[in-house]
Amino acid sequence: AGRAVTGGELVALLDTCNHKPQGIRDAAIISLLYSSGLRRTEAAGLNIGDYDTAALVRGKRNKQRSLPIVAGAAAALGGFLYI
């Protein structure tokens, strides 16, 4: 089973992300996963059209829910989407 990532582990993960497009993408994904509690498959299933100030997430058995994006994750996603 999975486990929660500690604050120190989150900082260490984000510190490894550089300012190249791949690093910006990785920081956005890490921020979104950490702040929202999305499952890996839910995050992988997101489309650009699903994102506004919230994300439309399709979960288990195709159930949909709207998930608010907190400020830090929104900034990271904005940085990635507008590279």
C-alpha positions as a Python dict, from the first residue, in 0.01 Angstrom:
ca = {
    (1, 'A'): (0, 0, 0),
    (2, 'G'): (107, 358, -52),
    (3, 'R'): (202, 608, 213),
    (4, 'A'): (193, 981, 265),
    (5, 'V'): (490, 1188, 150),
    (6, 'T'): (640, 1400, 427),
    (7, 'G'): (702, 1772, 391),
    (8, 'G'): (1078, 1712, 376),
    (9, 'E'): (1036, 1453, 101),
    (10, 'L'): (820, 1696, -96),
    (11, 'V'): (1085, 1968, -72),
    (12, 'A'): (1354, 1720, -180),
    (13, 'L'): (1145, 1611, -480),
    (14, 'L'): (1078, 1968, -590),
    (15, 'D'): (1444, 2064, -543),
    (16, 'T'): (1540, 1806, -806),
    (17, 'C'): (1318, 1974, -1066),
    (18, 'N'): (1519, 2209, -1287),
    (19, 'H'): (1402, 2501, -1502),
    (20, 'K'): (1391, 2300, -1823),
    (21, 'P'): (1046, 2208, -1960),
    (22, 'Q'): (1069, 1855, -1816),
    (23, 'G'): (1154, 1989, -1469),
    (24, 'I'): (869, 2239, -1481),
    (25, 'R'): (633, 1959, -1587),
    (26, 'D'): (757, 1734, -1307),
    (27, 'A'): (713, 2008, -1045),
    (28, 'A'): (357, 2068, -1167),
    (29, 'I'): (272, 1697, -1146),
    (30, 'I'): (429, 1657, -801),
    (31, 'S'): (250, 1969, -672),
    (32, 'L'): (-85, 1856, -810),
    (33, 'L'): (-54, 1504, -671),
    (34, 'Y'): (59, 1625, -328),
    (35, 'S'): (-198, 1902, -286),
    (36, 'S'): (-499, 1718, -421),
    (37, 'G'): (-450, 1358, -318),
    (38, 'L'): (-512, 1238, -672),
    (39, 'R'): (-439, 877, -758),
    (40, 'R'): (-172, 822, -1024),
    (41, 'T'): (-431, 699, -1273),
    (42, 'E'): (-655, 1001, -1207),
    (43, 'A'): (-365, 1240, -1272),
    (44, 'A'): (-264, 1050, -1585),
    (45, 'G'): (-621, 1074, -1714),
    (46, 'L'): (-640, 1453, -1693),
    (47, 'N'): (-673, 1650, -2015),
    (48, 'I'): (-602, 2018, -2075),
    (49, 'G'): (-976, 2075, -2117),
    (50, 'D'): (-1033, 1939, -1765),
    (51, 'Y'): (-841, 2228, -1606),
    (52, 'D'): (-973, 2569, -1510),
    (53, 'T'): (-963, 2683, -1147),
    (54, 'A'): (-1058, 2325, -1067),
    (55, 'A'): (-987, 1995, -1235),
    (56, 'L'): (-1254, 1757, -1355),
    (57, 'V'): (-1126, 1420, -1236),
    (58, 'R'): (-1244, 1082, -1353),
    (59, 'G'): (-1191, 825, -1082),
    (60, 'K'): (-1275, 463, -1028),
    (61, 'R'): (-1565, 332, -1238),
    (62, 'N'): (-1561, 659, -1441),
    (63, 'K'): (-1707, 863, -1155),
    (64, 'Q'): (-1641, 1233, -1209),
    (65, 'R'): (-1569, 1497, -947),
    (66, 'S'): (-1454, 1855, -951),
    (67, 'L'): (-1133, 1912, -756),
    (68, 'P'): (-1024, 2264, -655),
    (69, 'I'): (-660, 2341, -736),
    (70, 'V'): (-481, 2516, -446),
    (71, 'A'): (-259, 2819, -505),
    (72, 'G'): (82, 2648, -511),
    (73, 'A'): (-32, 2372, -744),
    (74, 'A'): (-217, 2625, -963),
    (75, 'A'): (101, 2831, -999),
    (76, 'A'): (303, 2521, -1088),
    (77, 'L'): (44, 2408, -1342),
    (78, 'G'): (26, 2759, -1489),
    (79, 'G'): (402, 2763, -1525),
    (80, 'F'): (392, 2432, -1710),
    (81, 'L'): (92, 2504, -1933),
    (82, 'Y'): (231, 2836, -2054),
    (83, 'I'): (591, 2735, -2127),
}
